[in-house]
Coordinates of C-alpha atoms in Angstrom, one line a residue:
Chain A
X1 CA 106.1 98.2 111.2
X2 CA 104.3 101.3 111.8
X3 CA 107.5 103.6 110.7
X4 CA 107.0 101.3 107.2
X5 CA 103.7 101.8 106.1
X6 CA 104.6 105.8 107.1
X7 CA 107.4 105.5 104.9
X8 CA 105.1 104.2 101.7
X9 CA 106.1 107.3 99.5
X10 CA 110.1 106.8 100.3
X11 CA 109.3 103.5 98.6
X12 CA 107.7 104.8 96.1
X13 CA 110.3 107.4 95.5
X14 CA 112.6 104.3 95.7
X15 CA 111.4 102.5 93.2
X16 CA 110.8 105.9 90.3
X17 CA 114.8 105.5 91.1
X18 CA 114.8 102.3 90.0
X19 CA 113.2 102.9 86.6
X20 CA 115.3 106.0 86.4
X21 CA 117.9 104.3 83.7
X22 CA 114.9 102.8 81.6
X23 CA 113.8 105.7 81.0
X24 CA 116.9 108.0 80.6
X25 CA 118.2 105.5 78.3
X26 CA 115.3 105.1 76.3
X27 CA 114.6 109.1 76.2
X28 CA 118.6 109.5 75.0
X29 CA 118.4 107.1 72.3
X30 CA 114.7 107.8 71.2
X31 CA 115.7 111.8 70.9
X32 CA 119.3 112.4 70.8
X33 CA 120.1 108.7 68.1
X34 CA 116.9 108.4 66.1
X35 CA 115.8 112.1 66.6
X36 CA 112.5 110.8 66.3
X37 CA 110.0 112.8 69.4
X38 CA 108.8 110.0 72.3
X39 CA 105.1 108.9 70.7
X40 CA 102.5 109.1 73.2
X41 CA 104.7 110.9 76.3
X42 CA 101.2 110.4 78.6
X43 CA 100.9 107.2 78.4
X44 CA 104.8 106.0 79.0
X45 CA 104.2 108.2 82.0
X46 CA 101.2 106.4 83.4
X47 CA 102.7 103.3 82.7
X48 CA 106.1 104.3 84.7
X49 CA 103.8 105.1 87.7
X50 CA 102.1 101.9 87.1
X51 CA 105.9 100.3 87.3
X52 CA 107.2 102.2 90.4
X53 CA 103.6 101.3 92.6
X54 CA 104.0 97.7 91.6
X55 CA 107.8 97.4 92.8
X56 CA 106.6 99.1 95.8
X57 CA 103.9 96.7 96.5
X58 CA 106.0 93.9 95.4
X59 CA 109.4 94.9 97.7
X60 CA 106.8 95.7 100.4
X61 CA 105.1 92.0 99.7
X62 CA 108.6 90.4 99.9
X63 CA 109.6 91.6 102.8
X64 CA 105.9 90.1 104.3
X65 CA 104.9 87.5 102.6
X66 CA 107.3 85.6 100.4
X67 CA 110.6 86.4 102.5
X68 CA 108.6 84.9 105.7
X69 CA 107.2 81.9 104.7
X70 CA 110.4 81.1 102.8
X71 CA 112.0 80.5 105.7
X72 CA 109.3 79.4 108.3
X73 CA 108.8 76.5 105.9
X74 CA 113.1 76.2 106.2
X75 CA 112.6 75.7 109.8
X76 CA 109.6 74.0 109.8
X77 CA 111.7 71.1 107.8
X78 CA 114.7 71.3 109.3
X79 CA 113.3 70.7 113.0
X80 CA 110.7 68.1 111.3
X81 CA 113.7 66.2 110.3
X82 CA 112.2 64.5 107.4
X83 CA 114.1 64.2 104.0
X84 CA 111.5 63.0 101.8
X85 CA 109.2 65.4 102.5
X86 CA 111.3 68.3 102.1
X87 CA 113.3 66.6 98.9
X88 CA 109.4 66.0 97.6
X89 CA 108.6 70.0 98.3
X90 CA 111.8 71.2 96.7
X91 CA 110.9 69.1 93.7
X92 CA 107.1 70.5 93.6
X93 CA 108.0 74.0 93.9
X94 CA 111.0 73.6 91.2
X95 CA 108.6 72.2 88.9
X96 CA 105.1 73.8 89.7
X97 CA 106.6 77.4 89.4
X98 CA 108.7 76.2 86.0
X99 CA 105.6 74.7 84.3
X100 CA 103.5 77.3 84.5
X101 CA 106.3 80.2 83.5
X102 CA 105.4 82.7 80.9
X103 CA 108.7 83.2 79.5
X104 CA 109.2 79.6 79.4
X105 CA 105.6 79.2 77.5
X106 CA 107.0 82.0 74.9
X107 CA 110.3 80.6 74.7
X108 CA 109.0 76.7 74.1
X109 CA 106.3 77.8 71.4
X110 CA 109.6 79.7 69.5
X111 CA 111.7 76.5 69.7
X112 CA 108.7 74.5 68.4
X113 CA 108.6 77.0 65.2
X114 CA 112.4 76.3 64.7
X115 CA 112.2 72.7 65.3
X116 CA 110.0 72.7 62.1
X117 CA 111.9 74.8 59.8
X118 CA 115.0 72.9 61.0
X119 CA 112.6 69.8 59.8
X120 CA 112.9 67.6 62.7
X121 CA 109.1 68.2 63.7
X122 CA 106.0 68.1 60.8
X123 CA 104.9 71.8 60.6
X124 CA 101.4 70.8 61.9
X125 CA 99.6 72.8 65.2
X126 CA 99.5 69.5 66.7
X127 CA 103.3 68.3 66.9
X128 CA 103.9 71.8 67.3
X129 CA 101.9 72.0 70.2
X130 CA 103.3 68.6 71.4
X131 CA 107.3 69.4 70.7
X132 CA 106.8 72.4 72.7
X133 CA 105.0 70.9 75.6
X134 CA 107.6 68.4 75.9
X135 CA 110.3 71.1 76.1
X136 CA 108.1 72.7 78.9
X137 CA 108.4 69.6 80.8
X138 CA 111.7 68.9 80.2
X139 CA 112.6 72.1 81.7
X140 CA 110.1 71.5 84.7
X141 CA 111.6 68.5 85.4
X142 CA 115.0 70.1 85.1
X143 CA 114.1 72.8 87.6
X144 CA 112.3 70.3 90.1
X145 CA 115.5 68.1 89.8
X146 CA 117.9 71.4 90.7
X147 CA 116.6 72.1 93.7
X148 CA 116.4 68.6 94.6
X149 CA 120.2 68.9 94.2
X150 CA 120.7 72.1 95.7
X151 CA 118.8 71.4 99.0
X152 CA 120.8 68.0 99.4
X153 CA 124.0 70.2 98.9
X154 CA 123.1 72.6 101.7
X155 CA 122.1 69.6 103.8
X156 CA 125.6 67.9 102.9
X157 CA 127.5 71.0 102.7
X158 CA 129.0 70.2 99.8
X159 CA 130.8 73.7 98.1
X160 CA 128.8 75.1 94.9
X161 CA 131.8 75.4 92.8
X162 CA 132.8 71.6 92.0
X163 CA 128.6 70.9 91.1
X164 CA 128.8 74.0 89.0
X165 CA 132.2 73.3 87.3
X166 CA 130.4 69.9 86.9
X167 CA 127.6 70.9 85.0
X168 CA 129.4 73.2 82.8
X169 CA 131.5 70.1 81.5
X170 CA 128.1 68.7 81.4
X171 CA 127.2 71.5 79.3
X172 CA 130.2 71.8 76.7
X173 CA 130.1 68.2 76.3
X174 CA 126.7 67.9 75.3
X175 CA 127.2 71.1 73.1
X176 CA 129.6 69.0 70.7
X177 CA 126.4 66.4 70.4
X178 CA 123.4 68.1 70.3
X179 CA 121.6 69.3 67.1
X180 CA 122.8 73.0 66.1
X181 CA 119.1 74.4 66.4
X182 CA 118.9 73.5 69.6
X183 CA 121.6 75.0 71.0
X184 CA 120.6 78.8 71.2
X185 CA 117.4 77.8 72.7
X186 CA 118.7 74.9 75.0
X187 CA 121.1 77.8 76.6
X188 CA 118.2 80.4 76.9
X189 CA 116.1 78.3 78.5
X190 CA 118.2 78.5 81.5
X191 CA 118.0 81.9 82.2
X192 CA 114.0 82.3 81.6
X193 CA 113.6 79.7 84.1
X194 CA 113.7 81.5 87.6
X195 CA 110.3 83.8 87.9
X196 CA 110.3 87.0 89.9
X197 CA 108.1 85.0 92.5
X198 CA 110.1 81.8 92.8
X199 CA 113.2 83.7 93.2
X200 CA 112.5 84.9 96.3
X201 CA 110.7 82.1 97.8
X202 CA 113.7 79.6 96.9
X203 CA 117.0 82.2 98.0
X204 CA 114.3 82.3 101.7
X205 CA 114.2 79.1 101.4
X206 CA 118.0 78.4 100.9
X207 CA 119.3 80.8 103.4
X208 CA 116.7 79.6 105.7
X209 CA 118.0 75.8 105.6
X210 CA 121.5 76.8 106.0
X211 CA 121.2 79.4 109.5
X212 CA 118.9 76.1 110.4
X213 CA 121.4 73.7 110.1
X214 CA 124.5 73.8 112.4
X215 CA 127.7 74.0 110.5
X216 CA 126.3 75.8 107.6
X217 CA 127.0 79.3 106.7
X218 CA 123.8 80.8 105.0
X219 CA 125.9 83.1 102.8
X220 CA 128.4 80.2 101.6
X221 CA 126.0 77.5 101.5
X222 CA 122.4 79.6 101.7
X223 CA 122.5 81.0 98.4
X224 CA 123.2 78.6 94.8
X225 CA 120.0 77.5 94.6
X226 CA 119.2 79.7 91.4
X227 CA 122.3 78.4 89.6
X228 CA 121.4 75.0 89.9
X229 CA 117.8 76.1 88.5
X230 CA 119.7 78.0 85.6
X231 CA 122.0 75.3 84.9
X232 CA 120.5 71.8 84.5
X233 CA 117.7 73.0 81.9
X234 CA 120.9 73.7 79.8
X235 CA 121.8 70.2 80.0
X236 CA 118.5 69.0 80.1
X237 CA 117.1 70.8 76.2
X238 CA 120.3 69.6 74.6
X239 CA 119.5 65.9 75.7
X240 CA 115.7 66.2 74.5
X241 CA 116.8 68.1 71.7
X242 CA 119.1 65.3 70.9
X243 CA 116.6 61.9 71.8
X244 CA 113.9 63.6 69.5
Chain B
X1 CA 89.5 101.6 79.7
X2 CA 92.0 99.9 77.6
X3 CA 94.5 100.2 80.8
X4 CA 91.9 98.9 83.4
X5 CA 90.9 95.9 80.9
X6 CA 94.5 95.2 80.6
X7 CA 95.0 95.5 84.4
X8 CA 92.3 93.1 84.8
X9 CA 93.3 90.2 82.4
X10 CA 97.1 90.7 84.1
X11 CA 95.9 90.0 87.2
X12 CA 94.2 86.9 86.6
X13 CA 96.9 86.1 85.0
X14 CA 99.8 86.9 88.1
X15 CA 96.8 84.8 90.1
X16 CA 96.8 82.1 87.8
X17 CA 100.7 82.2 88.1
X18 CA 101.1 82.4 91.6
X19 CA 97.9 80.2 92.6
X20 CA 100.1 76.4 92.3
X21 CA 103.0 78.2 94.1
X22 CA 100.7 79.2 96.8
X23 CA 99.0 76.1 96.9
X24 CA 102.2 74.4 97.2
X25 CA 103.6 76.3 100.1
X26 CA 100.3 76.3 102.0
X27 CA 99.6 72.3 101.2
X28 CA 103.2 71.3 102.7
X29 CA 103.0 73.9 105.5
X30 CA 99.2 72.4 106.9
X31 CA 99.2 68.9 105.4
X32 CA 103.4 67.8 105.7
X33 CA 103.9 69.8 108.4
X34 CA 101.1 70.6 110.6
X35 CA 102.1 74.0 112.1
X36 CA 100.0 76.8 111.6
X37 CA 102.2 79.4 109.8
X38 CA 103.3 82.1 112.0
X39 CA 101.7 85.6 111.3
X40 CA 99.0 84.1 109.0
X41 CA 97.7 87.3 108.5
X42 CA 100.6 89.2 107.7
X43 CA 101.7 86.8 105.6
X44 CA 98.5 86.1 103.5
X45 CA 98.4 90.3 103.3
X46 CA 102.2 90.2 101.6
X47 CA 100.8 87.5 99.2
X48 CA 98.4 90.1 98.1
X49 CA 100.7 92.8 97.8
X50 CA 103.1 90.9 95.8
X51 CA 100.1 89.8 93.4
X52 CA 98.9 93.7 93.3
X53 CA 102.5 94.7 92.9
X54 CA 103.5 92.4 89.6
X55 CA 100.2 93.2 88.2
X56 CA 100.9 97.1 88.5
X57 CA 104.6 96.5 87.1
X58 CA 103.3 94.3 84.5
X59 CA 100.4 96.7 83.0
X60 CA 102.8 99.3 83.3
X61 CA 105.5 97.9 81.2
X62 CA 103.4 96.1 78.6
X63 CA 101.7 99.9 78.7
X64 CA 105.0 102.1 78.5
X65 CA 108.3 100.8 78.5
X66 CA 107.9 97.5 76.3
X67 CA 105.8 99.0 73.2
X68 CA 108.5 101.9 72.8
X69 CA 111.3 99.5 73.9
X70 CA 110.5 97.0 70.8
X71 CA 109.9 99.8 68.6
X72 CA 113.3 101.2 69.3
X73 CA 115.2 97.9 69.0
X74 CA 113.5 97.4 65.2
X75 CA 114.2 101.3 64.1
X76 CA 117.9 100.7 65.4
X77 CA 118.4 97.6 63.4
X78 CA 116.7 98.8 60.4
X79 CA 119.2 99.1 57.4
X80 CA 117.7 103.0 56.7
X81 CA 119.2 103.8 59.9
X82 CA 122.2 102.0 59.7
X83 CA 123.8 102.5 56.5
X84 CA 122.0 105.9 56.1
X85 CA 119.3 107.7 54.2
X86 CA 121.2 106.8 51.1
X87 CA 120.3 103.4 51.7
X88 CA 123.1 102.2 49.7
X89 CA 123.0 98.8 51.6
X90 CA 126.2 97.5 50.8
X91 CA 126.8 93.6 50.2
X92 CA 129.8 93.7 52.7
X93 CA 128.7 93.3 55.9
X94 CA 131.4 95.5 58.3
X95 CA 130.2 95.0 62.3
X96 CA 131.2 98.6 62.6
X97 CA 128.3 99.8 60.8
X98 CA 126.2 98.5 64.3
X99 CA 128.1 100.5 66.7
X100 CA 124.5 102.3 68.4
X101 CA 122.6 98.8 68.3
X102 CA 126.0 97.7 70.6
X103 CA 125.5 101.0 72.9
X104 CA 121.8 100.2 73.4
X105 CA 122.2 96.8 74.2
X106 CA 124.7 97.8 76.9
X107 CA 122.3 100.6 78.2
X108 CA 119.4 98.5 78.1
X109 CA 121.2 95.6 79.7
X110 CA 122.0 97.9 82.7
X111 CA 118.8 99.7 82.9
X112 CA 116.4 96.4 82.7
X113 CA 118.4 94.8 85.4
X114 CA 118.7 97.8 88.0
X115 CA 114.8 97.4 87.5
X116 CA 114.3 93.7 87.7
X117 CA 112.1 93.3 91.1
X118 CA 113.9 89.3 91.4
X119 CA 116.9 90.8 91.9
X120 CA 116.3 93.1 94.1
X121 CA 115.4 90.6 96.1
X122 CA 118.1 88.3 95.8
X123 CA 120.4 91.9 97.0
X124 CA 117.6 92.4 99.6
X125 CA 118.3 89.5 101.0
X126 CA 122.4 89.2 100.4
X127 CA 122.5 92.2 102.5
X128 CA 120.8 91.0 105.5
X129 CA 122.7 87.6 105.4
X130 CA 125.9 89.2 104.8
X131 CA 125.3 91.5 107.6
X132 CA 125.8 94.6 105.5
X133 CA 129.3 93.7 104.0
X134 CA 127.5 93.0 100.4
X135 CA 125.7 96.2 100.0
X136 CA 122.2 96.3 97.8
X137 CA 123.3 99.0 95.3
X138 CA 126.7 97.2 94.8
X139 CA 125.5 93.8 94.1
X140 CA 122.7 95.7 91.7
X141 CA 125.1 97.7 90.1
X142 CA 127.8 94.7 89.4
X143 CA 125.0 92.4 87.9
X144 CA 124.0 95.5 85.4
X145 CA 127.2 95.8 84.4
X146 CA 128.0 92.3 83.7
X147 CA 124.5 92.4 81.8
X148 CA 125.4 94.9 79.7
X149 CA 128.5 93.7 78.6
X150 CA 126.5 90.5 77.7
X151 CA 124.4 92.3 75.8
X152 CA 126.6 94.1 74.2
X153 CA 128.8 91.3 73.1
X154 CA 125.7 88.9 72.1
X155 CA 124.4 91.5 69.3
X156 CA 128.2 91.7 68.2
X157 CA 127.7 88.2 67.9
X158 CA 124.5 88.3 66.5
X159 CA 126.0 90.5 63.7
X160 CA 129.1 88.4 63.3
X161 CA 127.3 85.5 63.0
X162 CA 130.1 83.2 64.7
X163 CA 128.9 80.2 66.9
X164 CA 127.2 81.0 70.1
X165 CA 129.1 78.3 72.2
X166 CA 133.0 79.5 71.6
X167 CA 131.5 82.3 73.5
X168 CA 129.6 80.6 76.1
X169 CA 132.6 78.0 76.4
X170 CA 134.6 81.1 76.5
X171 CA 133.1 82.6 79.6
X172 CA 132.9 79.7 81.7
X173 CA 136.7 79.3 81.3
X174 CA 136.7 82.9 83.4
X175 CA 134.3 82.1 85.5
X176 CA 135.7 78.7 86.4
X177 CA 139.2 80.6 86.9
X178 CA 137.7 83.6 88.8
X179 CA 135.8 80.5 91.6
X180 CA 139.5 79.7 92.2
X181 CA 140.5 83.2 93.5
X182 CA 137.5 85.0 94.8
X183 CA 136.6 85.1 97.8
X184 CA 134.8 82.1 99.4
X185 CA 131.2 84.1 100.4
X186 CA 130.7 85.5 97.1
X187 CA 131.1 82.4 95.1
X188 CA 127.8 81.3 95.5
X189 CA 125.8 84.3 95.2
X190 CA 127.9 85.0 92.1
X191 CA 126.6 82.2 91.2
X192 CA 122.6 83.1 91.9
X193 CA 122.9 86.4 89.7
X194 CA 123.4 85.1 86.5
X195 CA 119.7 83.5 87.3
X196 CA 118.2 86.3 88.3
X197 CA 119.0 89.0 86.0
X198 CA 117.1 87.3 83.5
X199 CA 113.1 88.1 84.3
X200 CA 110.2 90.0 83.7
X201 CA 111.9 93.0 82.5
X202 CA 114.8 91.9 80.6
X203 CA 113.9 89.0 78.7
X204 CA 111.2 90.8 76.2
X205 CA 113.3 93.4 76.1
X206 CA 116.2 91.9 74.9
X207 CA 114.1 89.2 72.8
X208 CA 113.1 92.3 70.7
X209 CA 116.3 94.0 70.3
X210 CA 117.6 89.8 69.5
X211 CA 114.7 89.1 67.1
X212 CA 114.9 92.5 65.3
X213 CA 118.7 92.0 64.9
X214 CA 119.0 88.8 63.6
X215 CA 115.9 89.6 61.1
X216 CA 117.6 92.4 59.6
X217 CA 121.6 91.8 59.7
X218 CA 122.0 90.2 56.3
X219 CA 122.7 86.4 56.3
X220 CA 121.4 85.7 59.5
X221 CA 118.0 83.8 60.5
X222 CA 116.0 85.3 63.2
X223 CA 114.9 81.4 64.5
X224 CA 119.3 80.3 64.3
X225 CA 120.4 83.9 65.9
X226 CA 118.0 85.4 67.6
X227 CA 118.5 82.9 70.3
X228 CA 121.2 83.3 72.7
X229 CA 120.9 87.3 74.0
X230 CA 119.8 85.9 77.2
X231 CA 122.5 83.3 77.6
X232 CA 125.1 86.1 77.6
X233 CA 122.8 88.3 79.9
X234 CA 123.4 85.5 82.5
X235 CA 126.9 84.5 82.2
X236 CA 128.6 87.9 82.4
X237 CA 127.0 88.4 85.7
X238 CA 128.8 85.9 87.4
X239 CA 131.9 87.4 85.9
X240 CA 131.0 90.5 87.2
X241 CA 129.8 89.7 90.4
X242 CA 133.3 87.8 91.4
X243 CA 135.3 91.0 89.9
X244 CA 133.2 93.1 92.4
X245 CA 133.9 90.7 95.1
X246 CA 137.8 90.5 94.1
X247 CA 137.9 94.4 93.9
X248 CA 136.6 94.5 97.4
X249 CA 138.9 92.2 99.1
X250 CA 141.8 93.6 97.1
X251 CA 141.2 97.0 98.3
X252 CA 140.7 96.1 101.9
X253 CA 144.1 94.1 101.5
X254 CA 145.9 96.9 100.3
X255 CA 144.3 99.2 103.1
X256 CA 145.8 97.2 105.5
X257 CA 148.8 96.6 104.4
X258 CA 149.3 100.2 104.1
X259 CA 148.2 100.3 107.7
X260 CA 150.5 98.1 108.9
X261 CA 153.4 100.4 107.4

């Protein structure tokens, strides 16, 4: 512990490695492609600091915080030996972290825009507003219904690749039905899903129930739990863009 | 000033964000299950640090990296740069003409994702589970690379204008094939990184350089073809992941066999 908080600026130094390619890649194509000089050179420098000391703080909070309770809460469920409650838990913290997602929010006001042009909402702030709330909860629900799934999997050990396969049929058959405008957003809107704080929390929480469980291998049937997240709100925008 | 206003409204914001999950976790853990949570302390101080840390990255990239980032994906698509200071904007569209908008959706891919904090994590943690035999860098360095090639081939898309899903359809035929043969451990974490690549860094990124494409390339609608970037960003991965995985075990196969001789 103590030999980690000594260590603070190898994190640091760490992290500016991290952020390395951003910036050589946007230095290359800013000077050597557009030949155009890197507008206000201070400030991308403060903000890369800024960057590196939150990555640190955040690996550093991880490896305290998130990572920790992650699993204790696992444990905690697994020698509590109650289904409901931990089904009911997956569900809330699928859905509470979804709901609230920026990305998401960004994503779901876009789709509302396109829903009008493509004419299947009135162009009014109101049914805007409304079509794109319902898209946020569609994909809530979606997200609270994935872990839901992945959880029983790892309690079942069931392997990740038949649900998977399964969803994808799930997904190229509802392709051929659902509206074209919906598409592009429908697939998007699983990868916007999974926040930088929920994906920690739910791989702990994953790994945790499987070296819990006898039987279960945490890194065959630990992990998965972001692919279910990722998949279902596919599956789940084509069918509202379809009822609507 | 501007930076510690900004810093300010971000961090009520990462609060607001983190606040239900917090509430959540901490509900279940004193209500459902009734065990105070080990290391209190230590844990409730990594709650802060992870708030202080997003906050910090966040300012820092709406600051720096995002504004010049945008900027750059618009100037790249811009016709002026493309077909020249001519400007003879020819009628006949030829993909060709895009090849640096391909290049920097490739480098951007890779570079977004090496930084994404949520997969770190996710490697963070593969490492420890997997006892070292799935090694942080590698896993990092696979997912960038499957990004990128997303990227790259979603603003060839984007240009082309043909239908997002033979593409999609497409890669889950490989991915599908590639479960059958890789090895069993990776399948599932293979899995987890198409998820994850997709966060805080990459998706405005990649929105912009979408957006700026599809607004631009003539014949194409920014609200039909912007979408979909992000959909590539996360199914390459998986292909990429398994490949890494596959390279691994095919080495260490022919290692021993050569061994054995």
């Amino acid at each position: 512990m103590d030999q980690k908080l000594g260590c603070f600026f190898c994190s640091v130094r760490d992290s500016i490695r991290d952020l390395l390619p951003i910036i050589i890649v946007i230095a290359f194509f800013q000077i050597a492609i557009l030949q155009e000089p890197i507008p206000n050179l201070g400030r991308l420098l403060i903000g890369t600091l800024l960057v590196a000391m939150g990555l640190t703080f955040f690996v550093r909070g991880l490896e305290m915080g998130l990572f920790p309770i992650g699993e204790s809460i696992a444990y905690g469920f697994a020698r509590k030996g109650s289904l409901l409650w931990l089904l009911l838990f997956a569900f809330a913290l699928g859905f509470g972290t979804t709901i609230a997602e920026p990305a998401l929010i960004a994503v779901a006001d876009e789709a509302a825009d396109m829903a009008a042009v493509a004419g299947v909402v009135p162009d009014q702030p109101q049914a805007l507003a409304r079509y794109a709330l319902g898209l946020r909860l569609t994909v809530a629900l979606s997200v609270g219904l994935a872990i839901v799934l992945g959880v029983i999997r790892i309690l079942k050990g069931w392997p990740i690749h038949y649900l998977i396969i399964g969803g994808y049929i799930g997904v190229v058959a509802m392709t051929a039905f659902a509206p074209p405008e919906i598409i592009g957003v429908a697939y998007d809107s699983g990868g916007v899903t999974t926040s930088t704080v929920t994906v920690p929390l739910v791989t702990a929480l994953g790994v945790g129930l499987a070296s819990s469980i006898k039987g279960r291998n945490p890194m065959v049937d630990g992990f998965g739990l972001i692919a279910f997240a990722s998949l279902t709100p596919m599956i789940f925008v084509m069918l509202y863009g379809m009822l609507l | 000033m501007d930076l510690l206003v900004g810093l300010a409204k971000t961090t009520l914001s990462t609060i607001l964000d983190v606040l239900p999950i917090a509430g959540i976790i901490f509900g279940f853990q004193v209500l459902v299950l009734r065990r105070p949570i080990p290391h209190l302390r230590r844990v409730l101080t990594g709650f802060v640090y992870v708030l202080i840390g997003l906050s910090l990255f966040l300012v820092g990239l709406e600051e720096a990296l995002f504004p010049l980032g945008k900027l750059m994906a618009e100037q790249l698509t811009d016709p002026q740069f493309i077909y020249g200071a001519a400007s003879e904007v020819s009628t006949l569209l030829r993909w060709q003409d895009y090849k640096w908008v391909y290049l920097f959706g490739a480098a951007i891919g890779f570079a977004a994702t090496i930084a994404e904090p949520a997969l770190l994590a996710v490697a963070i943690k593969a490492q420890a589970v997997s006892g070292g035999a799935i090694n942080v860098w590698g896993l990092r360095i696979a997912v960038a690379l499957g990004a990128a090639m997303g990227i790259a081939l979603g603003t060839y898309r984007i240009v082309t204008g043909t239908p997002l899903h033979y593409y999609i359809i497409a890669g889950y035929i490989v991915v599908v094939v590639q479960t059958a043969f890789a090895p069993r451990l990776i399948i599932a974490l293979a899995y987890d990184s198409g998820g994850v690549t997709t966060s805080t860094v990459t998706v405005p990124l990649v929105t912009a350089l979408g957006l700026g494409l599809a607004s631009t390339v003539p014949g194409r609608s920014p609200l039909i073809d912007g979408f979909g970037l992000i959909a590539f960003a996360c199914l390459f991965p998986m292909i990429s992941v398994m490949a890494y995985a596959q390279i691994g075990q095919w080495r260490a196969r022919r290692a021993g066999t050569r061994r054995q001789e």
